PDB file of C-alpha atoms in Angstrom:
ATOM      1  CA  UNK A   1       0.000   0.000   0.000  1.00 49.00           C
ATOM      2  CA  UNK A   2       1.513   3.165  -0.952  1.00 53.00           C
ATOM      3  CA  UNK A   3       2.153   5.473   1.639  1.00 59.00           C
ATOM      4  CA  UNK A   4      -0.010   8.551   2.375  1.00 66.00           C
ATOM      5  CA  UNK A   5       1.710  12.160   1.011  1.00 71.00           C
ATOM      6  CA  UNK A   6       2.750  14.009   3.991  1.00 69.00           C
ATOM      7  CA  UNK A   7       1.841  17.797   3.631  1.00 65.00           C
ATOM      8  CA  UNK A   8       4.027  19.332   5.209  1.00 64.00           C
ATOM      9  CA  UNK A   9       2.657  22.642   7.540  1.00 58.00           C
ATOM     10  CA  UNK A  10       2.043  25.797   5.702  1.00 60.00           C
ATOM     11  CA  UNK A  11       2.948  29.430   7.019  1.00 60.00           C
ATOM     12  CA  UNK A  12       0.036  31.313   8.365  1.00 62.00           C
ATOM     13  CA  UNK A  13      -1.281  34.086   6.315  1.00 58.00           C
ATOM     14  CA  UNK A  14      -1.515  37.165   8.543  1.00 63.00           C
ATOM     15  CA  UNK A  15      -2.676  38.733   4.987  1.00 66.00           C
ATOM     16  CA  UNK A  16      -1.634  42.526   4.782  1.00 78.00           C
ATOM     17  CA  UNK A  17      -1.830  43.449   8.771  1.00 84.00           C
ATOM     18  CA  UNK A  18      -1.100  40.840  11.493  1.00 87.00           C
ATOM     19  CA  UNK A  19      -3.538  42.355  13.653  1.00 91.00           C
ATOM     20  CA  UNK A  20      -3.141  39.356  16.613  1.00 91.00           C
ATOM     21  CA  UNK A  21       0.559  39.966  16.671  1.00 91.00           C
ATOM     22  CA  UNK A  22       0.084  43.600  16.746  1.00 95.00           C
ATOM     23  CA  UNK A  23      -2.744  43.487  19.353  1.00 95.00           C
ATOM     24  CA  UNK A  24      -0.166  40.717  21.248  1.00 94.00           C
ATOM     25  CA  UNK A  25       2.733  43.056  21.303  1.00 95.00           C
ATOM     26  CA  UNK A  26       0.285  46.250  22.324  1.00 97.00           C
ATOM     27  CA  UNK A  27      -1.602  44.569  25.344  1.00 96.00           C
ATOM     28  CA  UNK A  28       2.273  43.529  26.725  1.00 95.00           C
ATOM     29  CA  UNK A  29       2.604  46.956  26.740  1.00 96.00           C
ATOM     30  CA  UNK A  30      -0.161  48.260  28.318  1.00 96.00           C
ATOM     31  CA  UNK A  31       0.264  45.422  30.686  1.00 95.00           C
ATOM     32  CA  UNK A  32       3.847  46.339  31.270  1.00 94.00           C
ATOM     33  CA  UNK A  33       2.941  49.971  32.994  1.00 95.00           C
ATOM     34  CA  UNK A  34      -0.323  48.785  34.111  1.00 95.00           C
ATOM     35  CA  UNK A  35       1.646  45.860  36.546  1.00 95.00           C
ATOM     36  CA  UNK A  36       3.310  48.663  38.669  1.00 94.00           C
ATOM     37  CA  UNK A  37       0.616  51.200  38.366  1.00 94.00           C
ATOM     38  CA  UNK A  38       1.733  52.890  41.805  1.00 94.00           C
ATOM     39  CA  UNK A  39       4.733  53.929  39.925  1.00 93.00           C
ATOM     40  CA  UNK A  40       3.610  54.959  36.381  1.00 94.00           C
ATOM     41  CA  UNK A  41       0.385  56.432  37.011  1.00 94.00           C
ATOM     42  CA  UNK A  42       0.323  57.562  40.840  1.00 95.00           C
ATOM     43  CA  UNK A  43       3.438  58.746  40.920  1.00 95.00           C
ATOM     44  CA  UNK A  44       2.751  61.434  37.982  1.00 94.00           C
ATOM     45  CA  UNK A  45      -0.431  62.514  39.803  1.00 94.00           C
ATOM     46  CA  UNK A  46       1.259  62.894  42.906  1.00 94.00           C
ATOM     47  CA  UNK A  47       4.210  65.282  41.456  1.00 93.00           C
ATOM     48  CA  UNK A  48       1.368  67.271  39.418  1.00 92.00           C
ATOM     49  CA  UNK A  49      -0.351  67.990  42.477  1.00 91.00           C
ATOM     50  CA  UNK A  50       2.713  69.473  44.159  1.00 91.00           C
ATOM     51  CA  UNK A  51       3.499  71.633  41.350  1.00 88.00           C
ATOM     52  CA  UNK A  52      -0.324  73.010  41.903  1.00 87.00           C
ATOM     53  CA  UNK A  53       0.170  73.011  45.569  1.00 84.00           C
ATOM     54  CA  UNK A  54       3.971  75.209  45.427  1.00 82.00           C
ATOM     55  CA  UNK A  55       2.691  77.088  42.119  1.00 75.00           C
ATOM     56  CA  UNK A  56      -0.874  77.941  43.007  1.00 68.00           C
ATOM     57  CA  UNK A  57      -1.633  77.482  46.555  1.00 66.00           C
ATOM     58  CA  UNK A  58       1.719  79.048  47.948  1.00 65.00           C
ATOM     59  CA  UNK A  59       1.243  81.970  45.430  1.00 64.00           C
ATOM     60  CA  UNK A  60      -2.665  82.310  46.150  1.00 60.00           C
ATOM     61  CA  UNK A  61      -3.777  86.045  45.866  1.00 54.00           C
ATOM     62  CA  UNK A  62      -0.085  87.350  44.700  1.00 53.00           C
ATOM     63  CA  UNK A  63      -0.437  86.324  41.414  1.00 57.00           C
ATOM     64  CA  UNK A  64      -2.349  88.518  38.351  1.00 57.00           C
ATOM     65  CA  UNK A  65      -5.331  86.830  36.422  1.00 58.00           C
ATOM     66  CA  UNK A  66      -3.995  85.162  32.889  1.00 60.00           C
ATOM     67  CA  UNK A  67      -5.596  84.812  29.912  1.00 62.00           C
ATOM     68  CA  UNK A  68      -8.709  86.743  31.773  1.00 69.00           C
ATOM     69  CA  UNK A  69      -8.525  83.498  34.195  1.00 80.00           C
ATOM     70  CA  UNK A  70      -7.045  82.738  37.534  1.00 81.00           C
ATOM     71  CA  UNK A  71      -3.369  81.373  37.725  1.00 81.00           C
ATOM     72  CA  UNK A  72      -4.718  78.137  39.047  1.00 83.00           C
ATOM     73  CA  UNK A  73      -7.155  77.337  35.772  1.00 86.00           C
ATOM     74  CA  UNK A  74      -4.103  78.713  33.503  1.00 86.00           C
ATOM     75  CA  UNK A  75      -1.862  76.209  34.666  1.00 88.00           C
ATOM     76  CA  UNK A  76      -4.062  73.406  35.133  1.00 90.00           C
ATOM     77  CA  UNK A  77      -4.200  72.463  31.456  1.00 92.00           C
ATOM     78  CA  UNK A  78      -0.283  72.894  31.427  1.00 91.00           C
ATOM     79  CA  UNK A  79       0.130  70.407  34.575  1.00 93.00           C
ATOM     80  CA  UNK A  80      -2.289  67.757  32.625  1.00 95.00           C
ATOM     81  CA  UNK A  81      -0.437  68.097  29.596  1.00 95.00           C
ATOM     82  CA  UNK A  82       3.163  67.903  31.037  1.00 93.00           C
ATOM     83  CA  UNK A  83       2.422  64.761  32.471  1.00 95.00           C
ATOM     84  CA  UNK A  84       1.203  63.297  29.197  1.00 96.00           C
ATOM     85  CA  UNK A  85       4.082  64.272  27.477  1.00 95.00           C
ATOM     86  CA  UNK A  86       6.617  62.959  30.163  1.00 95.00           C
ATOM     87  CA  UNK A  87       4.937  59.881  30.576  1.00 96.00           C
ATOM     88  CA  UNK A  88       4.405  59.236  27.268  1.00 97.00           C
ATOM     89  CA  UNK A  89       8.029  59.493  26.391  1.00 97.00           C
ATOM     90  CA  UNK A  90       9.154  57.425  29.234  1.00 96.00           C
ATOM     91  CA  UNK A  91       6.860  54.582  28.406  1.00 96.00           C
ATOM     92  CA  UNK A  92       8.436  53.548  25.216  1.00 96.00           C
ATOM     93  CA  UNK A  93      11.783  54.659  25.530  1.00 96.00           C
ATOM     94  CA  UNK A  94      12.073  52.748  28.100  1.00 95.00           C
ATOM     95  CA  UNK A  95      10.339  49.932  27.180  1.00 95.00           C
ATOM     96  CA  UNK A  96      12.713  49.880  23.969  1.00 96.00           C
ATOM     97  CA  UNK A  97      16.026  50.034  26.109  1.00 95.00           C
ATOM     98  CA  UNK A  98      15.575  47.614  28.825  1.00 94.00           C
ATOM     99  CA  UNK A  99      14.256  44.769  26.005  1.00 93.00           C
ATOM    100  CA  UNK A 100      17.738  46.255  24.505  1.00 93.00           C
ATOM    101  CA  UNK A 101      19.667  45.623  27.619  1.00 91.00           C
ATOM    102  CA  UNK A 102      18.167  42.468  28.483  1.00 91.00           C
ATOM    103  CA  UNK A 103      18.448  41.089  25.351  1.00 89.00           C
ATOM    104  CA  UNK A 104      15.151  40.401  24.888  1.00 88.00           C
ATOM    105  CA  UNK A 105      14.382  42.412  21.620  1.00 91.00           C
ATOM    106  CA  UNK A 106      13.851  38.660  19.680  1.00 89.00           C
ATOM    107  CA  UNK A 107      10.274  38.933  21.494  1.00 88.00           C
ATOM    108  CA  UNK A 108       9.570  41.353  18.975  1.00 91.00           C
ATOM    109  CA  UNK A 109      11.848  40.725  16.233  1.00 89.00           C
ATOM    110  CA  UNK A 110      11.607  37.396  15.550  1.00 88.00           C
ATOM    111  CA  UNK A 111       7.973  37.168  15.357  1.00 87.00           C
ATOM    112  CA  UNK A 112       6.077  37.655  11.988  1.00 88.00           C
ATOM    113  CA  UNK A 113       5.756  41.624  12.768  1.00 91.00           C
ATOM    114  CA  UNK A 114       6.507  44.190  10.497  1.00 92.00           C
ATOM    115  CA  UNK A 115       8.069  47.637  11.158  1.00 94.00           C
ATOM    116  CA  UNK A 116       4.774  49.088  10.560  1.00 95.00           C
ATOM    117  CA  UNK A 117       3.191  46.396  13.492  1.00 95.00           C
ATOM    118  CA  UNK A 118       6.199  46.929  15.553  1.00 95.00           C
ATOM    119  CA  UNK A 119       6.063  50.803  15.141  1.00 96.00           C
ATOM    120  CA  UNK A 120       1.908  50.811  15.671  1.00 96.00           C
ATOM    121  CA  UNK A 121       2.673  48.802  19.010  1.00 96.00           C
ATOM    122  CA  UNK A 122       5.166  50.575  20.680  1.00 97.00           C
ATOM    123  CA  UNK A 123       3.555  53.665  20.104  1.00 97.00           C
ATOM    124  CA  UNK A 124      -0.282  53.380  20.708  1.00 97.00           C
ATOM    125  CA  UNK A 125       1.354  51.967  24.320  1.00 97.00           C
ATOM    126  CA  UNK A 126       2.869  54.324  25.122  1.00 97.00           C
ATOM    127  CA  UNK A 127      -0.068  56.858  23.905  1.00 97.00           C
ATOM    128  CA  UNK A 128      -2.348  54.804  26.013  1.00 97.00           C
ATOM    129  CA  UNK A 129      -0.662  55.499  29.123  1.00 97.00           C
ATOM    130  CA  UNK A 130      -0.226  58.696  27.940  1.00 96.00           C
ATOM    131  CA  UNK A 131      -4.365  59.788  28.056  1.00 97.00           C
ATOM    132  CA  UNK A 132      -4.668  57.327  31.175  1.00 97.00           C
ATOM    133  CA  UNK A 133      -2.206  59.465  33.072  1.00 97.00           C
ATOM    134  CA  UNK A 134      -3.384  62.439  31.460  1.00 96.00           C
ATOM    135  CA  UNK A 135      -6.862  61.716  32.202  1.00 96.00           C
ATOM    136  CA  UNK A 136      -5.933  60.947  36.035  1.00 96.00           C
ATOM    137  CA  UNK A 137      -3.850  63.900  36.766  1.00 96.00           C
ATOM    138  CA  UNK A 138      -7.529  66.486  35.564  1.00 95.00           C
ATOM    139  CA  UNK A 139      -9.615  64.250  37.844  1.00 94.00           C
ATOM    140  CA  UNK A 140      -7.008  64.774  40.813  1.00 93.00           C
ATOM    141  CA  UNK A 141      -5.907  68.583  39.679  1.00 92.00           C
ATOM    142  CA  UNK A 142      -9.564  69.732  38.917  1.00 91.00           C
ATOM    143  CA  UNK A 143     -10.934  69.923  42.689  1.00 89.00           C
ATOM    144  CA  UNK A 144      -8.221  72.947  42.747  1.00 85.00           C
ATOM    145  CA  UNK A 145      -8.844  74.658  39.449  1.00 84.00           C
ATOM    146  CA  UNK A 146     -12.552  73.908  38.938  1.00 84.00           C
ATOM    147  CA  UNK A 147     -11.359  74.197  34.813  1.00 85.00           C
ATOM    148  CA  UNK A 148     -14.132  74.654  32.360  1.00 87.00           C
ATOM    149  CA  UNK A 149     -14.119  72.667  28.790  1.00 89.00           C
ATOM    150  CA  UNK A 150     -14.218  74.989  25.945  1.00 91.00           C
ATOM    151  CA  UNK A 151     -13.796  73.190  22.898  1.00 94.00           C
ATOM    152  CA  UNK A 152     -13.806  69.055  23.383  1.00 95.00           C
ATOM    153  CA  UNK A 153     -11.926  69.307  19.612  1.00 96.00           C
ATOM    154  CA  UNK A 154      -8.665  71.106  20.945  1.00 96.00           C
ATOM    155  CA  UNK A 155      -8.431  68.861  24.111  1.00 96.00           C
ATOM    156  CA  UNK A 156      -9.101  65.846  22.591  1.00 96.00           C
ATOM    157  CA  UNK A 157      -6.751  66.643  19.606  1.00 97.00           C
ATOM    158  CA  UNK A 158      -3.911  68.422  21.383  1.00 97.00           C
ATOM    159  CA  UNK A 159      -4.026  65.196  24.145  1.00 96.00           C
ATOM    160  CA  UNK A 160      -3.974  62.259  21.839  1.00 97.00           C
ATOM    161  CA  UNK A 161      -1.644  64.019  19.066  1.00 96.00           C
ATOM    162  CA  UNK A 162       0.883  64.800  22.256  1.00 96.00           C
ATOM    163  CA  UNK A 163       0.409  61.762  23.256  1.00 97.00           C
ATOM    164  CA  UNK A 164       1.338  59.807  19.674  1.00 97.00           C
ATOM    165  CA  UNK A 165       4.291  62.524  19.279  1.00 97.00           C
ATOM    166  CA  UNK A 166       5.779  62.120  22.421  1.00 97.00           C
ATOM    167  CA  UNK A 167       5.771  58.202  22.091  1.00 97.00           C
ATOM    168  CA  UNK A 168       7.471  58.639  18.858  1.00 97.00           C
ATOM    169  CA  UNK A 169      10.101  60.965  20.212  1.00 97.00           C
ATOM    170  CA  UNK A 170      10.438  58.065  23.089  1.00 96.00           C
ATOM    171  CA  UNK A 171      10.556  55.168  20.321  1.00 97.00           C
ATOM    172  CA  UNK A 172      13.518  57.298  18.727  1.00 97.00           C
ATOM    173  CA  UNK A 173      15.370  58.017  21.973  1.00 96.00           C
ATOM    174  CA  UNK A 174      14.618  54.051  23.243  1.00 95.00           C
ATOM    175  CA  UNK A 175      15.905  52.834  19.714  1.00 96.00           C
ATOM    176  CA  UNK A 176      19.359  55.509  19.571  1.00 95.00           C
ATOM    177  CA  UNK A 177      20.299  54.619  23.465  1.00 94.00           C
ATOM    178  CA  UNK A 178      22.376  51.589  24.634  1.00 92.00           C
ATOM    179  CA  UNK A 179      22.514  52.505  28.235  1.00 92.00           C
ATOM    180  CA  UNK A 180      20.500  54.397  30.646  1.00 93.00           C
ATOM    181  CA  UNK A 181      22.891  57.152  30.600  1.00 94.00           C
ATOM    182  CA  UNK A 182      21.958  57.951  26.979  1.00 94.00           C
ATOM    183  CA  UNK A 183      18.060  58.008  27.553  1.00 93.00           C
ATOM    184  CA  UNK A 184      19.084  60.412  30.472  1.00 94.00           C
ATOM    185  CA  UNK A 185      20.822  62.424  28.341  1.00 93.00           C
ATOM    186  CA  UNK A 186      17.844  62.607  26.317  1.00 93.00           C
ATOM    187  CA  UNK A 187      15.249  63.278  28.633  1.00 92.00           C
ATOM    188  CA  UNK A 188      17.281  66.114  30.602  1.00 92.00           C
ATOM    189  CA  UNK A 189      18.692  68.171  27.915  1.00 92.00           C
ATOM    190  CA  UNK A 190      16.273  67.894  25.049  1.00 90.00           C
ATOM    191  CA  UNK A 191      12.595  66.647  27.062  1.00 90.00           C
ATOM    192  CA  UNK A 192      12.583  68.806  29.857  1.00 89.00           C
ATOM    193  CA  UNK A 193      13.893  71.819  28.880  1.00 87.00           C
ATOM    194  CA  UNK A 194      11.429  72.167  25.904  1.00 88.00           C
ATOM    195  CA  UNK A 195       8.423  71.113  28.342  1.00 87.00           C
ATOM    196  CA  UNK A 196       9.531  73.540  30.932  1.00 83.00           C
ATOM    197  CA  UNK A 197       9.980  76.451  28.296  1.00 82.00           C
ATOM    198  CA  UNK A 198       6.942  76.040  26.430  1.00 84.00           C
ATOM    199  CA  UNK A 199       4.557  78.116  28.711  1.00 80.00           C
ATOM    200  CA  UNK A 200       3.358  76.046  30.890  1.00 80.00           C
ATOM    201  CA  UNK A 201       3.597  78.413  33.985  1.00 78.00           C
ATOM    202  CA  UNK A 202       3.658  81.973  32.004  1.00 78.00           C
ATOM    203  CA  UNK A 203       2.680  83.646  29.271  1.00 78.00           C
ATOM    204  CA  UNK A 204       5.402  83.580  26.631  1.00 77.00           C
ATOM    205  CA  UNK A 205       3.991  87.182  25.373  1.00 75.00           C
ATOM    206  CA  UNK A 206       5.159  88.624  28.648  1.00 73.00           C
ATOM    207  CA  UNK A 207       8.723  87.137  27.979  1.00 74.00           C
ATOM    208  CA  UNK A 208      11.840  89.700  26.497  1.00 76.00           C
ATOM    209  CA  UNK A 209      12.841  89.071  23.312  1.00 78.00           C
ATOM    210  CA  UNK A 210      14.621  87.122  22.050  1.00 79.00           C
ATOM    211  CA  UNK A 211      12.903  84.353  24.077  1.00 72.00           C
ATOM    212  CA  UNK A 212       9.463  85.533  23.372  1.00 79.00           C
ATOM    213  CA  UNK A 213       9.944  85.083  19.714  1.00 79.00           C
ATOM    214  CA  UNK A 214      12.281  81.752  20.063  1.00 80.00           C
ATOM    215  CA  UNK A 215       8.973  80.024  22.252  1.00 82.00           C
ATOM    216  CA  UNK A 216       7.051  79.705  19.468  1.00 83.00           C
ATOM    217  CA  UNK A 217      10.102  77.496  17.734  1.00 88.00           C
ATOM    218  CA  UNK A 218       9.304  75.273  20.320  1.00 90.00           C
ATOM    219  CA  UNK A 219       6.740  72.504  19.376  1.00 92.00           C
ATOM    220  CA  UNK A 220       5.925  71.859  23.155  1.00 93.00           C
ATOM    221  CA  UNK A 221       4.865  75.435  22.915  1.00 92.00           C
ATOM    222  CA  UNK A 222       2.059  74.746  20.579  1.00 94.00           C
ATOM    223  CA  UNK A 223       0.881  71.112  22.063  1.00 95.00           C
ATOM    224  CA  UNK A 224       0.374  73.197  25.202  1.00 93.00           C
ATOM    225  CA  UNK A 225      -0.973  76.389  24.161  1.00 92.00           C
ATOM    226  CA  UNK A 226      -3.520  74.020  22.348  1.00 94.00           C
ATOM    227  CA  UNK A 227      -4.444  72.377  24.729  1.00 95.00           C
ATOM    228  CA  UNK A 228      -4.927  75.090  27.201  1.00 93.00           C
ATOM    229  CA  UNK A 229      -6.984  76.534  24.541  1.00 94.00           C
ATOM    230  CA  UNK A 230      -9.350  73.975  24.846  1.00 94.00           C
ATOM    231  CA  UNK A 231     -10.439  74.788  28.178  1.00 93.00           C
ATOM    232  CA  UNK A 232     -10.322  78.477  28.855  1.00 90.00           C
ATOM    233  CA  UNK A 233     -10.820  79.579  25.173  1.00 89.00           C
ATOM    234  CA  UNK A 234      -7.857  81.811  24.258  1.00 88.00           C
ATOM    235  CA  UNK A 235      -3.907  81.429  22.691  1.00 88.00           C
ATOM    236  CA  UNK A 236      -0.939  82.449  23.211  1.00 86.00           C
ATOM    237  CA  UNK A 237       0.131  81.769  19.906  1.00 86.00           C
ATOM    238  CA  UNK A 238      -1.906  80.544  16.398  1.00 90.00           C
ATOM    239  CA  UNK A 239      -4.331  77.220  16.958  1.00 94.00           C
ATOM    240  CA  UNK A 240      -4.111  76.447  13.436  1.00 95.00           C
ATOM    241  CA  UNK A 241      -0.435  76.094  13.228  1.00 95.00           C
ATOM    242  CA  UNK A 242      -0.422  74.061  16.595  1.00 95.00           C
ATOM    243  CA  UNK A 243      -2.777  71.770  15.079  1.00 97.00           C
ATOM    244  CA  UNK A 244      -0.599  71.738  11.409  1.00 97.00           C
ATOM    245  CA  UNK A 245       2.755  71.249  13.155  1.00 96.00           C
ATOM    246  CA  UNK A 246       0.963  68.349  15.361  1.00 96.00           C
ATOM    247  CA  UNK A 247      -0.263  66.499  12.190  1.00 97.00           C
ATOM    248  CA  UNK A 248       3.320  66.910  10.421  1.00 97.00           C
ATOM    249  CA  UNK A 249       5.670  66.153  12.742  1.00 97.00           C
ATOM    250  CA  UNK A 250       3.079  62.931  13.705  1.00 97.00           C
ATOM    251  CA  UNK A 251       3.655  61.953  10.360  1.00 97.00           C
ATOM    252  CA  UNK A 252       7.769  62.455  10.222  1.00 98.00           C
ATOM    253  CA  UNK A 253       8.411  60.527  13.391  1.00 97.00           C
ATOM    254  CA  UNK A 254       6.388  58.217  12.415  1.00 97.00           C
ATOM    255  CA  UNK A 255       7.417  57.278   9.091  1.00 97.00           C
ATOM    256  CA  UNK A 256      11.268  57.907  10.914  1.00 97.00           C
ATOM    257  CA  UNK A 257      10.438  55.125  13.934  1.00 97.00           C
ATOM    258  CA  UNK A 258       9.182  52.859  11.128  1.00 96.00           C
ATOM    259  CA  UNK A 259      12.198  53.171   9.033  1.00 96.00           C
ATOM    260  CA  UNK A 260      14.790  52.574  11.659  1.00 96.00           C
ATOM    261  CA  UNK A 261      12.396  49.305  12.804  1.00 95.00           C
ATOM    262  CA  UNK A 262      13.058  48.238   9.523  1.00 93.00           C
ATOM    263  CA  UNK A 263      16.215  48.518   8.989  1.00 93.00           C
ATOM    264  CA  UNK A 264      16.662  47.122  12.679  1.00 91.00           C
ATOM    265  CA  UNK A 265      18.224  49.970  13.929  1.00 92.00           C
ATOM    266  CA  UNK A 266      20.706  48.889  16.989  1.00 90.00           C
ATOM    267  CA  UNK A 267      18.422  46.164  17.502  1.00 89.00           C
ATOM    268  CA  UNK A 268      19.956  43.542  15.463  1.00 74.00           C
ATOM    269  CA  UNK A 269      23.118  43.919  17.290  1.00 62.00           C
TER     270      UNK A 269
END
């Protein structure tokens, strides 16, 4: 009796997306900040409500109304959006550079996943903690600013699209560092000095030139500004090229993070 053909096993078609591979590789990241909670999401709360506490409580009464608003609901909006920014960054930079360090990148790498899944992954993570942080720190900073929603659009716009930039920036500065020394590096001279001079506490009309003028080089400027907008209805600087510069430079660190996945970028290493 002849023997039967043996067929052997065929690859699985994931067709043009593997959506369970991406969906795999996003829920370990959610999963990953969402395991020490205390630390990723408390922990920003906490520092936001000491900035409201030494910025706005300390200073009550000596401090002029902004924007035709009290100092309190003009930083507010900054506070939320500072700690979106920051913890978007940190999410998958840091994600990035420990799976670098403990050589566990072939989680991701050797898996059917394209740059595009890997990319998609990485980032939406990151954005998700992001809003969940973000989202947290105006429940716990509202009881003190008793902020007003303007325009949903900005808010929701401004958040999300800080959110997605800031988790590129992170994939870039995770994918270009090969010890926590460089992500430091990172984070203290290019992160936090753009956050902290974009306007969060002032009015960047009030500053001297040149500094007045060099603020609105600074795209942490507009993220904020729009943002703030949102809830108490007035700019520093132009909406419309917040929201343009958002949508562009979404769209060039995207495409960026996607090439260096690609290309395997000190991950191959």
């Amino acid at each position: 009796m002849a023997s039967e053909q043996v067929v052997p096993p065929q690859p699985r078609d994931y067709g043009d997306f593997n959506f369970e591979g991406f969906k795999t590789l996003y829920l370990k990241e959610i999963k990953r900040f969402w395991k020490v909670a205390m630390q990723t999401i408390a922990a920003p709360v906490i520092t936001s409500l000491l900035y409201m506490l030494i910025f706005a409580v300390a200073t009550s009464g000596a401090r002029q109304p902004m924007e035709g608003v009290s100092f309190r609901e003009f930083i507010a909006p900054g506070l939320v959006m500072m700690a979106i920014l920051n913890n978007a960054f940190a999410n998958s930079s840091s994600s990035l550079l420990q799976s670098k360090m403990m050589g566990l990148t072939s989680d991701f790498m050797t898996p059917p996943l394209s740059p595009l899944e890997q990319t998609a992954a990485f980032v939406l993570g990151a954005a998700t903690r992001g809003v969940v942080v973000g989202l947290t720190t105006a429940l716990a900073v509202w009881p003190f600013a008793h902020f007003q929603l303007t325009h949903l659009w900005a808010v929701a716009f401004f958040g999300v699209g800080a959110s997605l930039l800031m988790s590129l920036v992170g994939v870039l500065g995770g994918l270009w560092s090969e010890k926590w020394d460089h992500l430091a590096t990172v984070t203290n001279f290019v992160v936090m000095p753009l956050t902290f001079l974009s306007g969060t506490f002032y009015l960047t009309e009030r500053l001297p030139e040149p500094f007045r003028s060099g603020s609105h080089f600074n795209p942490m400027f507009y993220l904020i500004d729009g943002f703030r907008y949102g809830f108490i209805g007035q700019a520093d600087g132009s909406v419309a090229i917040g929201v343009a510069l958002t949508a562009v430079l979404t769209v060039v660190l995207t495409v960026w993070s996607w090439r260096l996945f690609k290309t395997g970028y000190r991950l191959k290493t």
